[in-house]
Structure formats: C-alpha cells, structure tokens
CSV table of C-alpha atoms and ligand atoms in Angstrom, one decimal:
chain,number,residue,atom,x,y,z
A,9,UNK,CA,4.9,4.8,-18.4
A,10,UNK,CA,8.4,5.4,-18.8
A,11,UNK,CA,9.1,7.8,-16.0
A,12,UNK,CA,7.2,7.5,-12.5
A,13,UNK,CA,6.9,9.0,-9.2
A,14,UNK,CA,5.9,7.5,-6.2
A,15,UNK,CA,4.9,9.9,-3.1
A,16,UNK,CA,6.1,8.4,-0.3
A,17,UNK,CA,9.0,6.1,0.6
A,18,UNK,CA,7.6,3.8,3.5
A,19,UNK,CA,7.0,0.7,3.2
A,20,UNK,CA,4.8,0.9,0.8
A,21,UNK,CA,6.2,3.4,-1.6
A,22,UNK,CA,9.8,2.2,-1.6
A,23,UNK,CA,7.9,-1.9,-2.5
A,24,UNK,CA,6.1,0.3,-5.3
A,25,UNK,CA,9.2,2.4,-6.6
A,26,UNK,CA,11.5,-0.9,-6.3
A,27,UNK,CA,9.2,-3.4,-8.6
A,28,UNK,CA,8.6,-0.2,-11.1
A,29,UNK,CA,12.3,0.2,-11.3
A,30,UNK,CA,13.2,-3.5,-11.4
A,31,UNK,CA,10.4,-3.4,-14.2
A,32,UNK,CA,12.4,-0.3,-16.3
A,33,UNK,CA,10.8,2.6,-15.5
A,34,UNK,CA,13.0,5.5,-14.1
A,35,UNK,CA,11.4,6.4,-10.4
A,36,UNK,CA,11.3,9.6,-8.6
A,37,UNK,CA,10.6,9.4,-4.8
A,38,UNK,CA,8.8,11.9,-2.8
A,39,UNK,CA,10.0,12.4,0.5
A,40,UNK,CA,9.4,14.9,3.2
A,41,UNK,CA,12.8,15.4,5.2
A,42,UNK,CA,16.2,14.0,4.5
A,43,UNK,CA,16.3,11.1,7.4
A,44,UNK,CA,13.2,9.8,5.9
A,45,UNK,CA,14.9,10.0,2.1
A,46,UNK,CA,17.6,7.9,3.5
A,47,UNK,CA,15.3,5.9,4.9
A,48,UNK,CA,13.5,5.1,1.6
A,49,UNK,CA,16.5,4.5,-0.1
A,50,UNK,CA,17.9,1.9,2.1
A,51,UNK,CA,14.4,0.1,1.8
A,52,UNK,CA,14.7,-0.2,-1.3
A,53,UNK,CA,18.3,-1.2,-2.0
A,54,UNK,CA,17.8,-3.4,1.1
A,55,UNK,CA,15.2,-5.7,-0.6
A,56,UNK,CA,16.3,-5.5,-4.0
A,57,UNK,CA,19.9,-6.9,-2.8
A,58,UNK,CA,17.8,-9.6,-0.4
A,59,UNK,CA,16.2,-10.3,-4.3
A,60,UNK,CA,20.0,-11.2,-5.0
A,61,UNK,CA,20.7,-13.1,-2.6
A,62,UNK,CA,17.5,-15.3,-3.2
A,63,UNK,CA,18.5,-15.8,-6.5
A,64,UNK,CA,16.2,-13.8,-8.0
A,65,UNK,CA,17.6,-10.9,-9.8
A,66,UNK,CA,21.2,-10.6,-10.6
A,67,UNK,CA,23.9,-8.4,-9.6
A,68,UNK,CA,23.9,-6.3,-12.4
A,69,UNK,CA,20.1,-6.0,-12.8
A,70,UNK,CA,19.8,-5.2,-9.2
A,71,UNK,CA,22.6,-2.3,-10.2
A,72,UNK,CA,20.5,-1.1,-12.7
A,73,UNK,CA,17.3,-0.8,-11.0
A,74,UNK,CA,19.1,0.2,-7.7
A,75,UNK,CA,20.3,3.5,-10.0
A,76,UNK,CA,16.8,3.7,-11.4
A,77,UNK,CA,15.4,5.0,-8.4
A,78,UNK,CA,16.0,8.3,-6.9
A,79,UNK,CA,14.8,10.3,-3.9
A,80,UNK,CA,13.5,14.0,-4.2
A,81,UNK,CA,12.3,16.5,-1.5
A,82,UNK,CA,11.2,18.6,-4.1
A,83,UNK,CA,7.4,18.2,-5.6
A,84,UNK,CA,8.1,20.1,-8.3
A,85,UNK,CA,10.3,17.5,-10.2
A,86,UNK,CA,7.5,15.4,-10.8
A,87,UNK,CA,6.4,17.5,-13.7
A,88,UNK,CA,7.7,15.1,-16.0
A,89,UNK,CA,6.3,11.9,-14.5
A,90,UNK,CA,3.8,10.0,-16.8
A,91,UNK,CA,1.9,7.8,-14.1
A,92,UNK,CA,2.2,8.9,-9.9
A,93,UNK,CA,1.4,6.4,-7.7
A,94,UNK,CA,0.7,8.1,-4.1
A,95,UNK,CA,1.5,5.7,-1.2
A,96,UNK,CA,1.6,8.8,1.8
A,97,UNK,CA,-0.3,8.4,5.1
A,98,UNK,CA,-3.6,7.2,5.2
A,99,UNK,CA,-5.2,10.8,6.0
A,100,UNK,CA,-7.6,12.6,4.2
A,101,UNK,CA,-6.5,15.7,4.2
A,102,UNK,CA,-3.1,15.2,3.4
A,103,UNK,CA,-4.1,13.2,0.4
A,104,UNK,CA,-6.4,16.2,-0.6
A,105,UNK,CA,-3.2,18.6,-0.3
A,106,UNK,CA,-1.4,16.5,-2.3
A,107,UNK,CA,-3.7,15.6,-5.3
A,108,UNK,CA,-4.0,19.7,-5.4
A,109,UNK,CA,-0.4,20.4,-5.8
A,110,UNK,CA,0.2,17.3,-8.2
A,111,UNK,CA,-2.5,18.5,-10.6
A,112,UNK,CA,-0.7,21.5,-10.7
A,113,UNK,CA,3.0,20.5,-11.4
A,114,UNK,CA,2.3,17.1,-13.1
A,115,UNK,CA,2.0,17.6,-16.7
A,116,UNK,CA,-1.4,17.8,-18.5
A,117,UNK,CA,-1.0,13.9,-19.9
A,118,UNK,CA,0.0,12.2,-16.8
A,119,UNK,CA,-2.2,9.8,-14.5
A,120,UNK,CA,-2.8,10.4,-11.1
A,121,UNK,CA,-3.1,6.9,-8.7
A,122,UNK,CA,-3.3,6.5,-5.2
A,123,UNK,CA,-2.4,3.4,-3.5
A,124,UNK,CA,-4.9,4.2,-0.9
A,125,UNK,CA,-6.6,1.4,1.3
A,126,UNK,CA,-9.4,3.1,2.6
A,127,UNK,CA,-10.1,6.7,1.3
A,128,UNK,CA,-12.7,6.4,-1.7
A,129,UNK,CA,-10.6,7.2,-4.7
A,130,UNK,CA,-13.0,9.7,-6.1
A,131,UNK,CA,-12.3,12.1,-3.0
A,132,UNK,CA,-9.2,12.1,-4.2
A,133,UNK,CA,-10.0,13.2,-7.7
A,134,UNK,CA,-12.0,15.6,-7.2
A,135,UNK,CA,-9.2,17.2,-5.8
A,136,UNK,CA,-7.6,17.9,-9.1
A,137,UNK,CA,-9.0,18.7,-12.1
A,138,UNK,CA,-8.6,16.0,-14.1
A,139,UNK,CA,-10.4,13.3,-12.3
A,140,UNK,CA,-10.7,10.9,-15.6
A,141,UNK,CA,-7.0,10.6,-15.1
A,142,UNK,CA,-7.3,9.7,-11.7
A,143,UNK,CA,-7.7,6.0,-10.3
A,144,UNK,CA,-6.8,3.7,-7.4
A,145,UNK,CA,-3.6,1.6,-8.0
A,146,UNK,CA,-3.7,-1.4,-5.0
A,147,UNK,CA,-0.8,-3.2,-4.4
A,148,UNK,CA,-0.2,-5.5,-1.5
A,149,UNK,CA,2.4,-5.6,1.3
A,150,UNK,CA,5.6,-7.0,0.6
A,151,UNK,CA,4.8,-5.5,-3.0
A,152,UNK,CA,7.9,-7.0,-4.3
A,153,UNK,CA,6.5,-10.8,-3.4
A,154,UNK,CA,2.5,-10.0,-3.8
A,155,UNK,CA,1.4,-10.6,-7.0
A,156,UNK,CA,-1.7,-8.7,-7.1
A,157,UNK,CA,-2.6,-5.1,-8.1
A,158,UNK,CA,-6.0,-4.0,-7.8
A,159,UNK,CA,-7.2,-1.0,-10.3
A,160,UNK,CA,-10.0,1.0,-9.4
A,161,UNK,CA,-11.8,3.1,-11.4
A,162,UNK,CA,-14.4,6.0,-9.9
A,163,UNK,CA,-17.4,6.9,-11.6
A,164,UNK,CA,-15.5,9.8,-13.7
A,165,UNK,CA,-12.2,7.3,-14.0
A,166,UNK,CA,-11.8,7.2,-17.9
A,167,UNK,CA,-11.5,4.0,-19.8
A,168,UNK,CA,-8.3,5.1,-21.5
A,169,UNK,CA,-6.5,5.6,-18.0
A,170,UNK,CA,-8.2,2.5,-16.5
A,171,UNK,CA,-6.7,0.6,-19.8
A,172,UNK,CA,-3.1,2.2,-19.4
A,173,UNK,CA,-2.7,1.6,-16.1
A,174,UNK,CA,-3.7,-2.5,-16.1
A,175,UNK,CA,-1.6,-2.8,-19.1
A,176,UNK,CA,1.5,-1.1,-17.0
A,177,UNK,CA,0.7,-3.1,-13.6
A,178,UNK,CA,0.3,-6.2,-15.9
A,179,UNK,CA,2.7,-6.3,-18.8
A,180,UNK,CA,5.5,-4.4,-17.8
A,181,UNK,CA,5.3,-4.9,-13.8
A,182,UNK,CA,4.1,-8.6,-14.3
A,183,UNK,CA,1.4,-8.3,-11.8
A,184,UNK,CA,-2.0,-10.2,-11.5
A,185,UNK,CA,-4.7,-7.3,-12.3
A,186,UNK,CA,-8.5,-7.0,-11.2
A,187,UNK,CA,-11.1,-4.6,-11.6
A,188,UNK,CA,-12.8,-3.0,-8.5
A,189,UNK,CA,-15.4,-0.1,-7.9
A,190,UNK,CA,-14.8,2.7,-5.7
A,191,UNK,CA,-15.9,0.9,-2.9
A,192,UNK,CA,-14.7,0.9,0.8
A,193,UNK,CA,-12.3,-2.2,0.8
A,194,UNK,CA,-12.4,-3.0,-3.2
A,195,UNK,CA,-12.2,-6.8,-3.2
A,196,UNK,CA,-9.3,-8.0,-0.8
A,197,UNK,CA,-9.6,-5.6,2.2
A,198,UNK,CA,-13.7,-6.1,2.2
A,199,UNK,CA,-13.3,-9.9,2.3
A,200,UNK,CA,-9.6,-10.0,4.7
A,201,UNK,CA,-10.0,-6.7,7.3
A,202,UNK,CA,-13.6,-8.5,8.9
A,203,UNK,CA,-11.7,-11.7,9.0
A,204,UNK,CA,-8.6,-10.2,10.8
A,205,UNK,CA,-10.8,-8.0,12.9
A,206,UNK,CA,-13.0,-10.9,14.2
A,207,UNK,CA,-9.2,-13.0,14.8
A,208,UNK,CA,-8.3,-10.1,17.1
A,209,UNK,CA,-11.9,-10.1,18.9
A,210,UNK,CA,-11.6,-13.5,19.4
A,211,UNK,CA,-7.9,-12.8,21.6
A,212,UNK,CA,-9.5,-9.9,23.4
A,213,UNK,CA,-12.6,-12.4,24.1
A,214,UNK,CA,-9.8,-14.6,25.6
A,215,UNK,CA,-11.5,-17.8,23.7
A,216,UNK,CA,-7.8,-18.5,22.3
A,217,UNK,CA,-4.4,-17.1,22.6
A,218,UNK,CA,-2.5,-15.0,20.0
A,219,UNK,CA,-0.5,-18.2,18.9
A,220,UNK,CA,-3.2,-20.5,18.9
A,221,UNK,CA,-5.0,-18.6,16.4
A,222,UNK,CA,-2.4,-18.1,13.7
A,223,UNK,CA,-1.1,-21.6,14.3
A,224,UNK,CA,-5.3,-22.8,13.6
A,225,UNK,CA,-5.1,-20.9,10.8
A,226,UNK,CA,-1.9,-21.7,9.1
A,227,UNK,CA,-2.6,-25.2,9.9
A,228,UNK,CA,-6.2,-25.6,9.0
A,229,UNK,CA,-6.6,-23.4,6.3
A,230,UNK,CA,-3.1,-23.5,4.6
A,231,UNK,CA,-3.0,-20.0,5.2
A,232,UNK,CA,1.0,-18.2,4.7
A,233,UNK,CA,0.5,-16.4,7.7
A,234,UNK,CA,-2.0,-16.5,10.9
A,235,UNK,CA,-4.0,-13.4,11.2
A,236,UNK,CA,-2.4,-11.5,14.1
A,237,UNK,CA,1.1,-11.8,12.5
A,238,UNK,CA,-0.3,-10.4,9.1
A,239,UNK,CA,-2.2,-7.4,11.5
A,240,UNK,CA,1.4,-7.1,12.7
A,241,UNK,CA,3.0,-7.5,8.9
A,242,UNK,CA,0.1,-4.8,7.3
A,243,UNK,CA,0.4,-2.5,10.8
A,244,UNK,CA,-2.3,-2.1,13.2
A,245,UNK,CA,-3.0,1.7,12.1
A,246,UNK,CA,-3.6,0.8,8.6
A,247,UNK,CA,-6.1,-2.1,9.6
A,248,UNK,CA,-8.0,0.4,11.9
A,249,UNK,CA,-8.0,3.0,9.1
A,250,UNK,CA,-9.3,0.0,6.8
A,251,UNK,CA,-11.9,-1.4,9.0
A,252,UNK,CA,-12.6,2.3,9.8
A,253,UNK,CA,-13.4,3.2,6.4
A,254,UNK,CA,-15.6,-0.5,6.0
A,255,UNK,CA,-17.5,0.8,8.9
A,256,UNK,CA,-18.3,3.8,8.1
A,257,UNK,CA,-19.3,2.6,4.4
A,258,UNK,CA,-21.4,-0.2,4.8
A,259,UNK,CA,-22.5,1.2,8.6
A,260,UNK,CA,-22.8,-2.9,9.7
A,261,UNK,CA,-22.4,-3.9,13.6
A,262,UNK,CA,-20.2,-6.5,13.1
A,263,UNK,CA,-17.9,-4.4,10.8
A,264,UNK,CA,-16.8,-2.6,13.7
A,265,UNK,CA,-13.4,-1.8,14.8
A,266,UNK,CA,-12.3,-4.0,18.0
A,267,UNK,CA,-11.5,-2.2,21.3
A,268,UNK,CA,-8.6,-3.9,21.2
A,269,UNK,CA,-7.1,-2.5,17.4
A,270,UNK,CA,-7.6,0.9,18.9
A,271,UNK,CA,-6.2,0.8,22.2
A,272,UNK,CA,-2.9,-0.6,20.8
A,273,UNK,CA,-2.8,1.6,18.0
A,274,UNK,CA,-3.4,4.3,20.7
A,275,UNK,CA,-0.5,2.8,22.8
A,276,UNK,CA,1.8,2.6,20.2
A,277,UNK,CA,1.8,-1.2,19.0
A,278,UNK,CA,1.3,-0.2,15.6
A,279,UNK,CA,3.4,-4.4,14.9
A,280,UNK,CA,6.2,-5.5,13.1
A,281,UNK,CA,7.2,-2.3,12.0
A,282,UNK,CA,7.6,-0.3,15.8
A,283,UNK,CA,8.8,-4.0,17.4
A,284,UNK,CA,5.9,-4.5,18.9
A,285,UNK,CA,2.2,-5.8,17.7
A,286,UNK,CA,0.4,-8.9,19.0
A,287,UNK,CA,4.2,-10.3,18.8
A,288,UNK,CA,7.3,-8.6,19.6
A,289,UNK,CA,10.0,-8.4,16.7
A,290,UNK,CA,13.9,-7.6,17.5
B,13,CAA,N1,13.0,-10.0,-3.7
B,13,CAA,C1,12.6,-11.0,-4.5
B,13,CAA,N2,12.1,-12.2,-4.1
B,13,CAA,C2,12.1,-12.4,-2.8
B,13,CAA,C3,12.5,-11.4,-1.8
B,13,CAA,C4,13.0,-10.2,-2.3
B,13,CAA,N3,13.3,-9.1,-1.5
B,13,CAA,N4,12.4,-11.9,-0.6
B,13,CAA,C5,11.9,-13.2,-0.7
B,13,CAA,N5,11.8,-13.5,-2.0
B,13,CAA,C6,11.2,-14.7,-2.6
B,13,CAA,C7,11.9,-15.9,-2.1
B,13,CAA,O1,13.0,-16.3,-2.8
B,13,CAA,C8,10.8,-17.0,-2.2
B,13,CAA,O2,10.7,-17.4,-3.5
B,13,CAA,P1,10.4,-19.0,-3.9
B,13,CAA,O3,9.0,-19.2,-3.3
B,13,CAA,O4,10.5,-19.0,-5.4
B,13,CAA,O5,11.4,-19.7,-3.1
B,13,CAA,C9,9.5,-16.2,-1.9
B,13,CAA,O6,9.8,-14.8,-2.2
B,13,CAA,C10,9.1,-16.3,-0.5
B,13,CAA,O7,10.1,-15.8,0.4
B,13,CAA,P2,10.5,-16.4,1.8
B,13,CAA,O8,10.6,-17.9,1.6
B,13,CAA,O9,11.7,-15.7,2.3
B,13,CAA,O10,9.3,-16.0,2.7
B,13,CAA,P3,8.0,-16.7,3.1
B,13,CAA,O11,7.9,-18.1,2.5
B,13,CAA,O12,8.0,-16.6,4.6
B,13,CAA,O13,6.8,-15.8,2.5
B,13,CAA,C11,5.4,-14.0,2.3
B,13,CAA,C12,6.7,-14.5,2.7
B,13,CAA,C13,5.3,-14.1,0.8
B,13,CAA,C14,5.2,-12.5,2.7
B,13,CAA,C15,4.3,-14.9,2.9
B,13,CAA,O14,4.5,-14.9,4.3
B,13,CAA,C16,2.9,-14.4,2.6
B,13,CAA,O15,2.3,-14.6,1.6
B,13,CAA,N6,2.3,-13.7,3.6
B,13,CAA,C17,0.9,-13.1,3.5
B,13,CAA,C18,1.1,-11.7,3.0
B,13,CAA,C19,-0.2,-11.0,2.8
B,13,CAA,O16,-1.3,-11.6,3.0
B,13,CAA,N7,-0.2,-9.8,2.3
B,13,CAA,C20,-1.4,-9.0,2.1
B,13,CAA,C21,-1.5,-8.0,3.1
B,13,CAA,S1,-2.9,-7.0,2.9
B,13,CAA,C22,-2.4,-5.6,2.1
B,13,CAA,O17,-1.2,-5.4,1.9
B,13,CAA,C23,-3.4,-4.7,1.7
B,13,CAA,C24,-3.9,-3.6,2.6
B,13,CAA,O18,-4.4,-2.7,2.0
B,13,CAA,C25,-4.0,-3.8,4.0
C-alpha cells in the first residue's frame, strides 16, 4: 500500500490522506473544482502543522508528509494507486458513478474502500467488477486523533483484501482494527447514532436544554464530548444519512430520525462545520 488515493478532500478525506501520508504512503487527492482542491489542501497542512505545535510530529516529518500529499482533478491518475479509500458525499448514486469509473482506471490489483457510514458496502461493489477487492474502510472524525478503523467485509469481500487492508490500517497507520458485517451502522454508528438521536429528542421534547444534556453526559458518564456537540462535530446531515440508513435497515420505531435532525438539516444547521448546529461556532 505504497501509493493511495483518497476521493474526496472534506473533512473526512483530507483526516484520511493526512494520517496515510504521515504513515509513508504517497497520497493522491480527488477533488472536483479547484476552490475545493485548495480547500483540501489547507485541511490538511492546517492539522498536520496543529500536530507540530502539539508536539506531536516534528517539523521535518510534518514537511515530509505535507509533500506526500497531492491534490488531482483528474480521475484518471489514480491508475496507479494500490488501495482508494472513497470519502465523497454520502449519496448513492454518486458513490455508484464513482466505483464505475474507478474500476475502470484503477489497475487490475488494487482495492477498492469506501469510507461510507451508511450505504451498505456491497452496493458499492457491485458497481465494479471486482467486488472481492472491494470493502468498507471506517474511520472516525477527527481521523488524525481517533484511533479506530472499522473494516468491513461484504459477503463477496475476499479474505486476502480483508487481510491487506487491517494489516495497512493497523501496522503501518497504527490504528485500532475491528471486524464488522455489511450491516447498517457496523458496530459504532448502530450503538452511538440511537443514542445521539434520542439526546436530540429529548431537546425537542423540551425535558432538558442543549447544555444540560452534554454537560449530564460529560459529567456522569465521562464522556469527551456531550451528544449535541458531537452531532455538531460529526454534522447533522451525516447523522440523518446514518440514522436514515439504521431505519430503513432494521425498520424499528424508535430508530427513527427526530423531526428536529431534519428540519435543521433542511434549514441549513448542518453544526460546527456551517457555524451553526445546536451551538453556534465563530
Ligand atoms: N495532530 C496530532 N495530534 C493532535 C492534533 C493534531 N492535529 N490536535 C490535537 N492533538 C492531540 C493533542 O496533543 C492531545 O494529545 P494528548 O492527549 O497526548 O495531550 C489530543 O490530541 C487531544 O487534543 P486536545 O487536547 O486539543 O483536544 P480534546 O482533549 O478536546 O479532544 C477529541 C479532542 C479527541 C476530538 C475529543 O473531544 C473526543 O474524543 N471527542 C469525541 C469524538 C468522537 O466521538 N468521534 C467519533 C464521531 S463518530 C464518527 O466519526 C463516525 C461516523 O460515521 C458518524
């Protein structure tokens, strides 16, 4: 897994590209337009500098993996790219489209992943024609700080790819791997979405207040961060798209998306990133 490509540069993608770089690896970027390459870049050099400042890289290593990393607009330079992690938008369609045109530019040998939260991987896969090299790839937002990487194999996922791809996200990335089936949620969304879903019916219920409820579960549980500032962190859209997809697995009431999640997402208030979620960021 010496050379990879990431599709996509949000927040995401450029977390993904910047802990493969810092691990070696030379990283290819997909982006769609220019402002949003730029974009990716600066996410990327902007935490990997905040790494240096925290003491936890050096200068020089930063350097290195800062020149590691470059940004494409072009699919077709991913030819040579041994393992593609695809961190795009969390639609369908456009993950179909994508899968198609990779399987046709990527070379024979190389692994297909998508970072997907809550499209079932094998829809995906069958959108190339190689689905035994195709798996999920889970990694957790900020990816630079998270240590876990879930790896999900479909039915068709081979054991070969399944092996190569733990070995990368564990030995050379220095991640914490599990094994997960092709299952709405895998392990950490089907246990954390209904729990961050029932914190934000419980504000629209008007039982407690937005800062009452993090600060009970900081507090009481020991928890990093309350749930409406991690909805906020994650983005409202990609919790709806998760609890979405939980629904319409598992078809249980009380995996249901709140009111609330969709009219913000509607409105705008997609959290931390846009300024404004449950809390408003400068
Ligand atoms: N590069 C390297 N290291 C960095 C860094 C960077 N850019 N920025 C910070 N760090 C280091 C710090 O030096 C610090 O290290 P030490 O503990 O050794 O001192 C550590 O990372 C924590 O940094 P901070 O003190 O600045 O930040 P914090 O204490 O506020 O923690 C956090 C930040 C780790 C994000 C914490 O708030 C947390 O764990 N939050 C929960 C996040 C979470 O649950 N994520 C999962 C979301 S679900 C998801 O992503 C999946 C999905 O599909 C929806």
């Amino acid at each position: 897994m010496k050379l990879v490509g990431v599709v996509g540069g949000g927040t995401m993608g450029a977390g993904i590209a910047e802990v493969c770089a810092k691990a070696g690896s030379d990283v290819l970027v997909l982006e769609t337009k220019q402002e949003f390459a730029d974009a990716a870049t600066k996410r990327v050099t902007t935490s990997i500098s905040r790494g240096v400042a925290k003491g936890k890289i050096s200068q020089d290593d930063a350097d290195a993996a800062i020149a590691r990393v470059r940004v494409t607009l072009d699919i077709d330079e991913f030819a040579d790219r041994d393992l593609v992690v695809e961190a795009a938008p969390e639609i369908e369609s456009l993950k179909f489209e994508i899968f198609g045109k990779l399987d046709t530019i990527v070379k024979p040998s190389g692994i297909l992943a998508t970072n997907t939260s809550s499209i079932p991987v094998i829809k995906v896969a069958t959108a190339t024609k190689r689905p035994e090299q195709v798996l999920g790839m889970h990694f957790f937002n900020p990816v630079p700080l998270m240590p876990l990487v879930e790896i999900i194999s479909t039915l068709v996922t081979s054991p070969e790819t399944a092996a190569a791809v733990t070995d990368y996200a564990k030995n050379t990335l220095g991640k914490t791997t599990v094994q997960a089936g092709d299952r709405s949620g895998f392990i950490v969304n089907a246990l954390l979405i209904p729990y961050l879903c029932q914190a934000i019916k419980m504000l629209d219920s008007g039982y407690a207040t937005a800062e009452d409820i993090d600060a009970a579960m900081k507090g009481g549980c020991g928890y990093p961060m309350g749930p409406l500032t991690l909805v906020d962190t994650i983005g409202l859209d990609i919790t709806l798209a998760a609890a979405e997809s939980l629904y319409a697995e598992f078809a249980e009431p009380h995996l249901a998306p709140p009111a609330l999640l969709r009219r913000m997402v509607e409105s705008g208030r997609l959290g931390r990133k846009v300024g404004r979620g449950f809390y408003k960021y400068d």
